XYZ file of C-alpha atoms in Angstrom:
735
model
C 170.864 178.245 114.406
C 170.020 180.984 116.906
C 166.952 178.936 118.004
C 169.143 175.897 118.501
C 171.702 177.831 120.542
C 168.986 179.370 122.660
C 167.529 175.931 123.388
C 170.714 173.900 123.582
C 174.148 175.343 124.423
C 176.765 175.213 121.651
C 179.024 172.796 123.560
C 176.161 170.404 124.132
C 175.092 170.775 120.533
C 178.608 169.919 119.379
C 179.091 166.937 121.692
C 175.668 165.504 120.835
C 176.778 164.975 117.253
C 180.236 163.662 118.105
C 181.284 160.310 116.760
C 182.261 159.150 120.245
C 179.452 157.579 122.225
C 180.767 158.934 125.553
C 180.577 162.531 124.381
C 177.042 161.992 123.060
C 176.089 160.401 126.367
C 177.475 163.358 128.370
C 175.614 165.773 126.099
C 172.410 163.813 126.704
C 172.912 164.118 130.459
C 173.249 167.890 130.047
C 170.000 167.987 128.082
C 168.263 165.901 130.753
C 169.357 168.374 133.457
C 168.298 171.339 131.348
C 164.826 169.848 130.838
C 164.469 169.233 134.556
C 165.228 172.922 135.203
C 162.728 173.993 132.553
C 160.057 171.722 134.042
C 160.677 173.185 137.449
C 160.316 176.666 135.969
C 157.224 175.619 134.033
C 158.770 176.778 130.755
C 156.964 174.364 128.444
C 157.567 176.463 125.359
C 161.311 176.187 125.699
C 160.986 172.413 126.276
C 159.119 172.147 122.976
C 161.878 174.108 121.278
C 164.492 171.713 122.651
C 162.527 168.780 121.278
C 162.093 170.485 117.904
C 165.829 171.121 117.666
C 166.615 167.497 118.500
C 164.236 166.318 115.795
C 165.092 168.758 113.011
C 168.796 169.281 113.613
C 169.645 165.779 114.741
C 167.065 162.957 114.304
C 166.367 163.978 110.719
C 169.919 164.905 109.856
C 171.632 163.235 106.885
C 174.626 162.609 109.169
C 174.487 159.297 111.021
C 176.213 160.656 114.153
C 173.726 163.500 114.323
C 170.844 161.008 114.117
C 172.385 158.933 116.902
C 172.731 162.072 119.034
C 169.172 163.091 118.300
C 167.811 159.714 119.465
C 169.769 159.716 122.714
C 168.786 163.361 123.229
C 165.055 162.604 122.836
C 165.371 159.802 125.354
C 167.158 162.219 127.730
C 164.354 164.773 127.353
C 161.783 162.083 128.269
C 163.770 161.103 131.337
C 164.031 164.758 132.371
C 160.298 165.285 131.883
C 159.493 162.283 134.067
C 155.786 162.452 134.947
C 155.272 165.338 132.548
C 156.496 163.340 129.567
C 153.069 162.124 128.452
C 152.063 165.470 126.986
C 155.158 165.514 124.779
C 155.026 161.910 123.498
C 153.378 162.873 120.236
C 156.470 164.945 119.495
C 159.085 162.556 120.836
C 157.955 159.037 119.791
C 157.259 159.376 116.011
C 160.820 160.335 115.010
C 162.199 157.508 117.144
C 159.911 154.975 115.487
C 160.867 156.364 112.091
C 164.524 155.645 112.890
C 163.763 151.895 113.064
C 163.967 151.831 109.273
C 167.222 153.758 109.074
C 169.837 152.392 106.658
C 172.519 152.534 109.338
C 172.255 149.546 111.697
C 173.784 151.568 114.568
C 171.068 154.158 114.201
C 168.452 151.393 114.378
C 170.170 150.047 117.463
C 170.102 153.449 119.205
C 166.477 153.860 118.189
C 165.669 150.658 120.114
C 167.676 151.921 123.070
C 165.981 155.325 122.991
C 162.473 153.873 122.785
C 163.279 151.446 125.580
C 164.254 154.370 127.871
C 161.196 156.350 126.820
C 158.898 153.374 127.522
C 160.399 152.875 130.979
C 159.478 156.432 131.860
C 155.964 156.688 130.434
C 154.820 153.037 130.895
C 151.031 152.954 130.348
C 150.965 156.158 128.321
C 153.061 154.289 125.821
C 150.004 152.188 124.745
C 148.779 155.018 122.550
C 151.565 154.186 120.087
C 151.330 150.424 120.474
C 150.305 149.529 116.911
C 153.101 151.595 115.391
C 155.630 150.176 117.826
C 154.396 146.614 117.252
C 154.775 147.053 113.521
C 158.301 148.376 113.956
C 159.281 145.596 116.334
C 157.901 143.009 113.937
C 160.294 144.253 111.281
C 163.233 144.581 113.680
C 162.794 140.986 114.867
C 164.034 139.937 111.436
C 166.789 142.569 111.236
C 169.990 141.537 109.490
C 172.127 142.888 112.355
C 172.364 140.670 115.428
C 172.875 143.635 117.771
C 169.725 145.292 116.482
C 167.796 142.034 116.956
C 169.062 141.783 120.516
C 168.075 145.371 121.286
C 164.665 144.794 119.694
C 164.099 141.730 121.892
C 164.821 143.763 125.023
C 162.400 146.433 123.913
C 159.834 143.770 122.995
C 159.910 142.273 126.491
C 159.403 145.688 128.046
C 156.479 146.478 125.758
C 154.874 143.110 126.643
C 155.182 143.933 130.336
C 153.574 147.322 129.779
C 150.703 145.799 127.767
C 149.947 143.068 130.285
C 149.632 145.584 133.126
C 147.743 148.211 131.134
C 143.975 148.620 131.066
C 144.084 150.815 127.988
C 145.255 148.197 125.503
C 142.753 147.718 122.645
C 142.700 144.119 121.382
C 140.164 145.101 118.702
C 142.652 147.515 117.120
C 145.541 145.091 117.488
C 143.971 141.988 115.864
C 143.865 143.376 112.281
C 147.569 144.185 112.602
C 148.302 140.681 113.865
C 146.185 139.006 111.194
C 147.959 140.947 108.464
C 151.318 139.534 109.513
C 150.381 135.936 110.341
C 151.288 134.606 106.911
C 154.822 136.007 106.939
C 157.344 133.225 106.336
C 160.348 134.711 108.106
C 161.122 132.476 111.110
C 162.103 135.389 113.378
C 158.869 137.198 112.657
C 156.924 133.995 113.284
C 158.568 133.571 116.664
C 157.797 137.184 117.443
C 154.107 136.755 116.526
C 153.607 133.502 118.407
C 155.246 135.111 121.428
C 152.777 137.973 121.367
C 149.791 135.668 120.889
C 150.862 133.599 123.864
C 151.442 136.660 126.078
C 148.137 138.309 125.203
C 146.262 135.037 125.693
C 147.681 134.823 129.215
C 146.142 138.160 130.165
C 142.781 137.496 131.896
C 141.223 140.739 130.713
C 142.081 140.123 127.052
C 139.762 137.744 125.173
C 142.074 136.282 122.548
C 139.817 133.238 122.110
C 137.099 135.440 120.696
C 139.487 136.574 117.962
C 141.033 133.154 117.354
C 139.391 132.737 113.919
C 141.326 135.791 112.736
C 144.754 134.272 113.282
C 144.059 130.536 113.570
C 145.037 129.857 109.967
C 148.355 131.605 110.518
C 149.124 129.408 113.523
C 148.334 126.271 111.518
C 150.566 127.554 108.778
C 153.450 127.650 111.242
C 153.046 123.945 112.070
C 154.836 123.104 108.844
C 157.733 125.487 109.434
C 161.196 124.081 108.854
C 162.232 125.209 112.341
C 161.403 122.717 115.059
C 161.265 125.499 117.637
C 158.626 127.430 115.696
C 156.539 124.285 115.137
C 156.733 123.553 118.831
C 155.722 127.087 119.822
C 152.795 127.098 117.379
C 151.625 123.688 118.570
C 151.852 124.803 122.195
C 149.760 127.886 121.455
C 147.170 125.823 119.573
C 146.965 123.264 122.379
C 146.320 126.032 124.865
C 143.562 127.507 122.722
C 141.949 124.088 122.228
C 141.853 123.599 125.977
C 140.225 127.011 126.367
C 137.639 126.049 123.742
C 136.712 122.939 125.737
C 136.171 125.078 128.837
C 134.427 127.970 127.142
C 130.614 128.150 126.997
C 130.602 130.304 123.862
C 132.830 129.648 120.866
C 132.557 130.609 117.206
C 132.969 127.085 115.792
C 131.777 127.924 112.309
C 134.528 130.271 111.168
C 137.223 128.065 112.618
C 135.689 124.945 111.061
C 136.242 126.426 107.608
C 139.930 126.908 108.400
C 140.320 123.428 109.843
C 138.732 121.815 106.792
C 141.319 123.446 104.546
C 144.214 122.527 106.830
C 143.083 118.887 107.018
C 144.202 118.498 103.410
C 147.654 119.982 104.037
C 150.642 118.198 102.571
C 152.304 118.415 105.980
C 151.573 115.402 108.166
C 151.733 117.268 111.497
C 149.363 119.946 110.222
C 146.853 117.316 109.073
C 146.989 115.526 112.403
C 146.455 118.729 114.379
C 143.621 119.847 112.095
C 141.790 116.520 112.267
C 142.239 116.489 116.053
C 140.627 119.911 116.279
C 137.795 118.811 114.003
C 137.248 115.800 116.229
C 136.837 118.042 119.268
C 134.637 120.459 117.356
C 132.261 117.686 116.292
C 131.950 116.614 119.931
C 131.537 120.161 121.266
C 130.077 122.175 118.406
C 126.599 120.703 118.263
C 124.072 122.775 116.357
C 126.615 125.432 115.455
C 128.307 123.061 113.023
C 125.227 121.709 111.222
C 125.699 123.811 108.127
C 129.390 122.884 108.038
C 128.843 119.110 108.175
C 129.391 118.654 104.456
C 132.699 120.522 104.550
C 133.798 118.608 107.621
C 132.896 115.303 105.995
C 134.881 116.332 102.928
C 137.923 116.748 105.170
C 137.397 113.564 107.175
C 136.880 111.008 104.402
C 140.299 111.451 102.721
C 142.019 111.312 106.114
C 140.472 107.896 106.772
C 142.941 106.560 104.205
C 145.883 108.682 105.347
C 149.302 107.027 105.324
C 149.793 108.034 108.970
C 148.015 105.711 111.389
C 147.363 108.399 114.022
C 145.489 110.480 111.473
C 143.470 107.473 110.312
C 142.435 106.638 113.876
C 141.270 110.177 114.680
C 139.533 110.513 111.309
C 137.569 107.289 111.820
C 136.549 108.333 115.306
C 135.416 111.715 114.008
C 133.515 110.107 111.156
C 131.589 107.835 113.513
C 130.885 110.736 115.847
C 129.560 112.867 113.009
C 127.395 110.081 111.624
C 125.822 109.434 115.027
C 124.549 113.011 115.394
C 120.781 113.249 114.913
C 119.801 116.328 112.934
C 116.979 117.088 110.558
C 116.871 119.125 107.332
C 114.695 121.585 109.233
C 117.712 122.285 111.447
C 119.759 123.347 108.440
C 121.176 119.897 107.668
C 121.924 119.837 103.933
C 121.383 116.279 102.708
C 122.247 117.242 99.141
C 125.611 118.678 100.159
C 126.509 115.541 102.131
C 125.545 113.348 99.165
C 127.652 115.493 96.872
C 130.697 115.015 99.105
C 130.115 111.265 99.313
C 129.716 111.064 95.541
C 133.030 112.845 94.966
C 134.820 110.571 97.422
C 133.591 107.502 95.533
C 136.248 108.450 92.985
C 138.988 108.270 95.616
C 141.987 106.044 94.960
C 141.672 104.625 98.467
C 139.288 101.783 99.266
C 138.678 102.824 102.884
C 137.508 106.264 101.795
C 135.172 104.837 99.165
C 133.692 102.449 101.712
C 132.971 105.219 104.211
C 131.444 107.372 101.477
C 129.042 104.531 100.712
C 128.294 104.095 104.402
C 127.267 107.734 104.511
C 124.938 107.347 101.546
C 123.426 104.285 103.183
C 123.003 106.121 106.488
C 121.326 109.071 104.817
C 119.066 106.717 102.897
C 117.923 105.144 106.139
C 117.473 108.396 108.045
C 116.357 110.801 105.323
C 115.024 108.591 102.554
C 112.702 111.181 101.017
C 115.419 113.808 100.746
C 117.953 111.336 99.323
C 115.558 110.207 96.609
C 115.186 113.849 95.566
C 118.906 113.863 94.741
C 118.968 110.347 93.283
C 119.653 111.546 89.745
C 122.804 113.284 90.970
C 124.359 110.161 92.456
C 122.819 107.274 90.529
C 125.322 107.161 87.668
C 128.227 107.296 90.109
C 126.735 104.443 92.112
C 126.388 102.376 88.963
C 130.006 103.010 88.008
C 131.022 101.914 91.490
C 129.773 98.432 90.622
C 132.942 98.121 88.539
C 135.112 98.901 91.553
C 138.180 96.736 92.040
C 137.196 96.057 95.659
C 134.588 93.421 96.473
C 133.752 95.209 99.723
C 132.960 98.392 97.821
C 130.774 96.511 95.346
C 128.835 94.839 98.158
C 128.208 98.191 99.840
C 127.119 99.759 96.568
C 124.630 96.958 96.152
C 123.272 97.614 99.638
C 122.726 101.242 98.693
C 121.072 100.241 95.427
C 118.882 97.762 97.287
C 117.871 100.479 99.723
C 116.842 102.714 96.851
C 115.086 99.873 95.033
C 112.587 99.277 97.818
C 110.262 101.457 95.783
C 108.904 99.638 92.679
C 109.789 102.427 90.237
C 113.336 102.603 91.522
C 113.636 98.823 91.460
C 112.811 98.729 87.762
C 115.153 101.646 87.165
C 117.995 99.830 88.928
C 117.627 96.567 87.031
C 117.356 98.340 83.673
C 120.518 100.337 84.311
C 122.277 97.272 85.639
C 121.564 95.371 82.443
C 122.638 98.416 80.455
C 125.972 98.473 82.290
C 126.475 94.768 81.701
C 125.779 95.309 78.020
C 128.152 98.261 77.763
C 130.932 96.574 79.725
C 131.314 92.853 79.147
C 134.162 92.673 81.634
C 131.808 93.899 84.360
C 129.530 90.932 83.718
C 132.476 88.554 83.782
C 134.152 89.974 86.867
C 131.250 91.220 88.912
C 128.109 89.684 87.426
C 127.840 86.838 89.897
C 128.524 88.864 93.027
C 126.139 91.628 91.929
C 123.230 89.342 91.120
C 123.725 87.145 94.179
C 123.913 90.124 96.537
C 120.828 91.721 95.032
C 118.984 88.469 95.493
C 119.848 88.571 99.190
C 119.044 92.250 99.694
C 115.951 92.170 97.526
C 113.646 89.255 96.804
C 115.460 86.741 94.583
C 112.329 85.879 92.629
C 111.578 89.543 92.061
C 115.120 90.162 90.785
C 115.076 87.201 88.406
C 111.619 87.998 87.088
C 112.624 91.578 86.308
C 115.868 90.512 84.650
C 113.975 87.985 82.552
C 111.432 90.581 81.468
C 114.164 92.961 80.350
C 116.218 90.306 78.553
C 113.150 88.955 76.772
C 113.012 92.156 74.721
C 116.790 92.555 74.350
C 117.834 93.493 70.812
C 121.456 92.473 71.254
C 120.995 88.730 70.940
C 124.606 87.841 71.683
C 124.500 89.824 74.906
C 121.130 88.334 75.818
C 122.529 84.838 75.364
C 125.614 85.616 77.457
C 123.572 87.268 80.182
C 121.083 84.409 80.367
C 123.900 81.880 80.603
C 125.399 83.848 83.480
C 122.046 84.105 85.278
C 121.396 80.424 84.724
C 124.742 79.444 86.234
C 124.042 81.622 89.266
C 120.584 80.101 89.601
C 122.031 76.597 89.564
C 124.934 77.175 91.943
C 124.389 80.118 94.316
C 123.464 79.145 97.909
C 121.461 82.372 98.133
C 119.076 81.086 95.460
C 118.246 77.736 97.065
C 114.712 78.914 97.834
C 114.238 79.919 94.209
C 115.464 76.539 93.035
C 113.052 74.876 95.432
C 110.213 76.897 93.969
C 111.165 75.877 90.437
C 111.304 72.205 91.412
C 107.593 72.417 92.069
C 106.793 74.032 88.723
C 104.661 71.057 87.671
C 102.633 70.877 90.853
C 102.096 74.402 92.198
C 101.017 77.713 90.755
C 103.933 79.803 92.098
C 106.504 77.486 90.567
C 104.653 77.390 87.259
C 104.470 81.196 87.034
C 108.161 81.546 87.797
C 109.059 78.863 85.258
C 107.050 80.588 82.548
C 108.505 84.003 83.484
C 112.084 82.764 83.206
C 111.432 80.649 80.140
C 110.798 83.698 77.955
C 114.360 84.999 78.305
C 116.044 81.645 78.916
C 115.124 80.901 75.279
C 118.202 82.892 74.281
C 120.340 79.946 75.398
C 119.467 76.311 74.570
C 121.553 75.026 77.425
C 119.890 77.459 79.846
C 116.464 76.135 78.777
C 117.586 72.551 79.245
C 119.005 73.414 82.690
C 115.757 75.159 83.623
C 113.736 72.135 82.572
C 115.959 69.793 84.564
C 115.577 72.034 87.591
C 111.796 72.176 87.123
C 111.691 68.401 86.483
C 110.053 69.054 83.118
C 112.042 66.184 81.652
C 109.822 65.516 78.662
C 110.085 69.105 77.528
C 113.841 69.023 78.051
C 114.021 66.010 75.775
C 111.870 67.726 73.161
C 114.101 70.815 73.289
C 117.159 68.647 72.710
C 115.452 66.991 69.761
C 114.625 70.414 68.302
C 118.260 71.500 68.121
C 119.743 71.783 64.665
C 123.261 71.700 63.383
C 123.815 75.436 63.764
C 122.959 75.276 67.469
C 125.724 72.813 68.296
C 128.748 75.086 68.402
C 131.718 75.556 70.674
C 129.858 77.843 73.064
C 127.047 75.321 73.345
C 129.460 72.502 74.123
C 131.205 74.593 76.779
C 127.862 75.257 78.443
C 126.928 71.594 78.132
C 130.204 70.609 79.760
C 129.395 72.883 82.724
C 125.918 71.402 83.043
C 127.196 67.822 83.056
C 129.590 68.684 85.854
C 126.828 70.460 87.766
C 124.697 67.323 87.563
C 127.279 65.729 89.853
C 126.899 68.414 92.546
C 124.582 68.295 95.601
C 122.171 70.669 93.866
C 121.050 67.898 91.513
C 121.019 65.141 94.115
C 117.272 64.759 93.636
C 117.792 64.149 89.917
C 120.411 61.483 90.458
C 118.182 59.748 92.988
C 115.372 59.735 90.451
C 117.613 57.612 88.257
C 116.996 54.843 90.763
C 113.493 54.669 89.285
C 114.104 54.634 85.530
C 110.639 53.301 84.879
C 109.042 56.277 86.557
C 111.440 58.889 85.133
C 111.773 57.623 81.584
C 111.945 61.117 80.107
C 114.802 61.973 82.444
C 116.774 59.076 81.039
C 115.934 60.087 77.514
C 117.051 63.648 78.252
C 120.365 62.559 79.707
C 121.010 60.166 76.849
C 120.170 63.001 74.488
C 122.795 65.161 76.113
C 125.230 62.276 75.937
C 124.646 62.005 72.222
C 125.550 65.660 71.776
C 128.920 65.330 73.476
C 132.164 64.349 71.730
C 133.088 60.882 72.942
C 136.607 61.898 73.915
C 135.451 64.752 76.127
C 135.600 64.558 79.907
C 131.926 65.481 80.161
C 130.969 62.520 77.957
C 132.858 60.139 80.218
C 131.317 61.658 83.355
C 127.760 61.364 82.069
C 128.283 57.917 80.581
C 129.686 56.723 83.885
C 126.659 58.102 85.687
C 124.222 56.464 83.281
C 125.974 53.127 83.692
C 124.969 53.218 87.364
C 121.277 53.349 86.510
C 119.640 50.096 87.737
C 118.989 47.473 85.068
C 115.415 47.119 86.261
C 112.616 49.401 87.425
C 109.763 48.902 89.804
C 106.201 49.610 88.774
C 102.851 48.413 89.951
C 104.137 47.614 93.407
C 107.159 45.740 92.102
C 105.249 43.168 90.076
C 106.697 44.261 86.763
C 110.401 44.451 86.011
C 111.529 45.973 82.744
C 114.993 46.037 81.321
C 116.468 49.537 80.944
C 120.167 49.032 80.411
C 122.598 49.242 77.560
C 121.833 45.611 76.904
C 118.351 46.508 75.627
C 117.957 49.045 72.818
C 116.885 52.375 74.204
C 114.068 52.674 71.651
C 112.702 49.327 72.804
C 112.884 50.467 76.419
C 111.000 53.631 75.536
C 108.309 51.722 73.639
C 107.785 49.400 76.588
C 106.905 52.373 78.815
C 105.340 54.694 76.291
C 101.774 54.148 77.403
C 102.501 54.366 81.130
C 104.591 57.497 80.681
C 101.968 59.194 78.574
C 99.442 58.543 81.274
C 101.721 60.133 83.855
C 102.215 63.147 81.621
C 98.504 63.658 81.175
C 97.974 63.471 84.909
C 100.792 65.963 85.493
C 99.572 68.334 82.789
C 96.222 68.576 84.389
C 97.882 70.004 87.518
C 100.590 72.288 86.221
C 98.792 74.026 83.364
C 101.933 74.870 81.343
C 101.445 74.960 77.603
C 104.689 73.286 76.625
C 103.823 73.341 72.942
C 103.641 77.126 73.077
C 106.849 77.243 75.061
C 108.616 75.124 72.481
C 107.392 77.378 69.711
C 108.656 80.365 71.677
C 112.052 78.734 72.080
C 112.315 77.874 68.382
C 111.346 81.418 67.356
C 114.056 82.955 69.523
C 116.638 80.446 68.344
C 115.653 81.173 64.749
C 116.519 84.825 65.361
C 119.901 83.798 66.749
C 120.600 81.660 63.680
C 119.677 84.475 61.299
C 121.989 86.836 63.131
C 124.793 84.269 63.082
C 124.399 83.850 59.304
C 124.425 87.608 58.804
C 127.601 87.857 60.835
C 129.225 85.195 58.671
C 128.163 87.005 55.491
C 129.483 90.300 56.813
C 132.771 88.675 57.753
C 133.046 87.109 54.279
C 132.203 90.398 52.541
C 134.863 92.215 54.518
C 137.394 89.512 53.749
C 136.597 89.615 49.998
C 136.944 93.382 49.890
C 140.341 93.145 51.507
C 141.451 90.378 49.148
C 140.556 92.416 46.042
C 143.198 94.947 47.022
C 146.013 92.395 47.048
C 148.442 91.746 44.246
C 147.182 89.177 41.666
C 148.450 85.749 42.364
C 150.315 83.529 39.951
C 148.512 81.594 37.191
C 149.130 78.298 38.925
C 147.498 79.559 42.090
C 144.530 80.900 40.112
C 144.032 77.609 38.315
C 144.268 75.724 41.552
C 141.789 78.153 43.113
C 139.217 77.445 40.379
C 139.023 73.785 41.430
C 138.263 74.724 45.030
C 134.670 75.109 46.284
C 133.155 78.611 46.388
C 133.954 80.764 49.400
C 130.609 80.065 51.018
C 131.168 76.325 50.725
C 134.612 76.643 52.252
C 133.217 78.633 55.130
C 130.549 76.023 55.685
C 133.127 73.254 55.523
C 135.348 74.958 58.049
C 132.392 75.564 60.293
C 131.369 71.922 60.019
C 134.802 70.765 61.058
C 134.810 73.071 64.089
C 131.566 71.735 65.585
C 130.062 68.314 66.325
C 127.834 66.814 63.598
C 124.052 67.092 63.687
C 121.810 64.238 64.653
C 121.342 63.334 60.927
C 125.048 62.554 60.637
C 125.186 60.132 63.542
C 126.587 56.730 62.624
C 124.842 54.725 65.279
C 123.250 54.779 68.724
C 125.518 56.130 71.427
C 128.206 57.239 68.961
C 128.966 60.534 67.206
C 130.874 60.962 64.006
C 134.183 62.649 64.837
């Protein structure tokens, strides 16, 4: 106490701890005057004692009024020291800063006031304590007391003024402190931080842009704040930095790109838009610096292409095109595998636009970096195959373009067709929904003949006969109807007169054997009418089922289309195309008389001229329903045989061998059909044995019924048209 009295008079000591502010203020003025006298006398030891007393007896006192007096007293000492205050700051400032966390709000308020007065006196010397003061102000900006917040704001403005005019401020030491607080959610703290970032960025001598990666994520985080004012301040700061980036010759794009990629997937719409806008500018400005980040950037862009907000979609598409137009090589660090991996993942997107752009990227890479893409083919091939089942036709068409690009190499072509058939086999719905579009597009992108030859080769050895039959029927329908395959049809029409057509006919025949109607269609297309007639004659009862009749119905209707115009015109010369007539009448005999197809074909055959020209028109032979067909055939048998021999000498097709091939394949189908019936019957019998025994009357009645196999045969007979042996007369079927 004696030290305190020697440094500070008792009256001053008493008033400094008074509860009345005026008395504390008067005591502070006394202390200020005393310090001035001591400075004039050069008594620095006594000044230190005064400061020690103010700290120990007042600033650290458990009494709130004492602490208030201590703070105002320390400020008074600083004012009294004036230019000499700098050497005492290490004593004066720490206890004031410590008071910012005081439990009493009035003490915190006076701490702000005291530090404000101290800062006004020392100005630039104050920078030494900047980090500690900044930390304290950051906390006070969110103080629960409005008066404390107001006092803190005043102090904050003064500190900003001091920093902007000081040449001793260390941005390197400040940035870690700023970065540590950027993710704070308190709105007052956020305003405080954005304010400081904006002020420091305005100082020419402080390079905030160089440290932007350290706090960029925090600024983006503020864009989704619930306060409109904070969002606006953060956006303003970001806009200013983006403008600086455009004008700066040296920018660290890489670190910031990582942040932007993450923010582009934000749930907040405004954040996504700002992030994608920044990415757009980075792609335009970044150049080589961004090469190793291309995959990450692409991963951010592709989802945004399908964003619900139109502005985001527009910027994302522009960025995507800009990125795809950049010419870089793997030697520059461009990671083709990483880009492919991103595109593959985005093929699973729920949004069509994103899937389409992912495929465009794969196609682009395939064109620019084919060798590298093929190295990663195993990683993306299965995904590309699954994409063939996509619900969007546009996606399927693009997938096919990618597949066609890969299939330019023979080994990859075979690989593609094999996997395509495998997918069709595993997913029947894919064949039904997408079979036609897939095959037709491949025929355009690749050579149609090459595609059909490969498919035929694969299906020729297919173990699943039902699938083989279904697949062949689908391919046959495409062959007969698709505009893209007109050249292939033209080649087949010349099967009997040129080598290329013959080879194609033979190549397709091997697999077309899985479907009788496909073989007949192929023969009609190739104008091998005699063989078509022979094939029809070779059909047995088991071949004429519902599926066959459905296919036959389709063929009859196709005969009325422009594709078979040549065939219908040949009917104008029945004497020359006798086997064509026989083939068509054979088909007519297979159709139920009440069917629409029967009526269509019969109507067509009725239009055949009742005469034919041969030998320059000298001979006219009847060929109508008025003359028995067998008689008509006998009349022209010799002439027709001669024509066949002449034709055979040119086309070189062994039709006898082809017929044997067809019958062998059909025999396999019949055996499988019988086995399926037996299996179905066995399963049914096993199930029946577990039922409760029927009544005696039912058992007795059951004994008079044919055996199960006979019943099955009878039911089957009733569900299909009769065989040729059961026909009642020419031109009529037993119904």
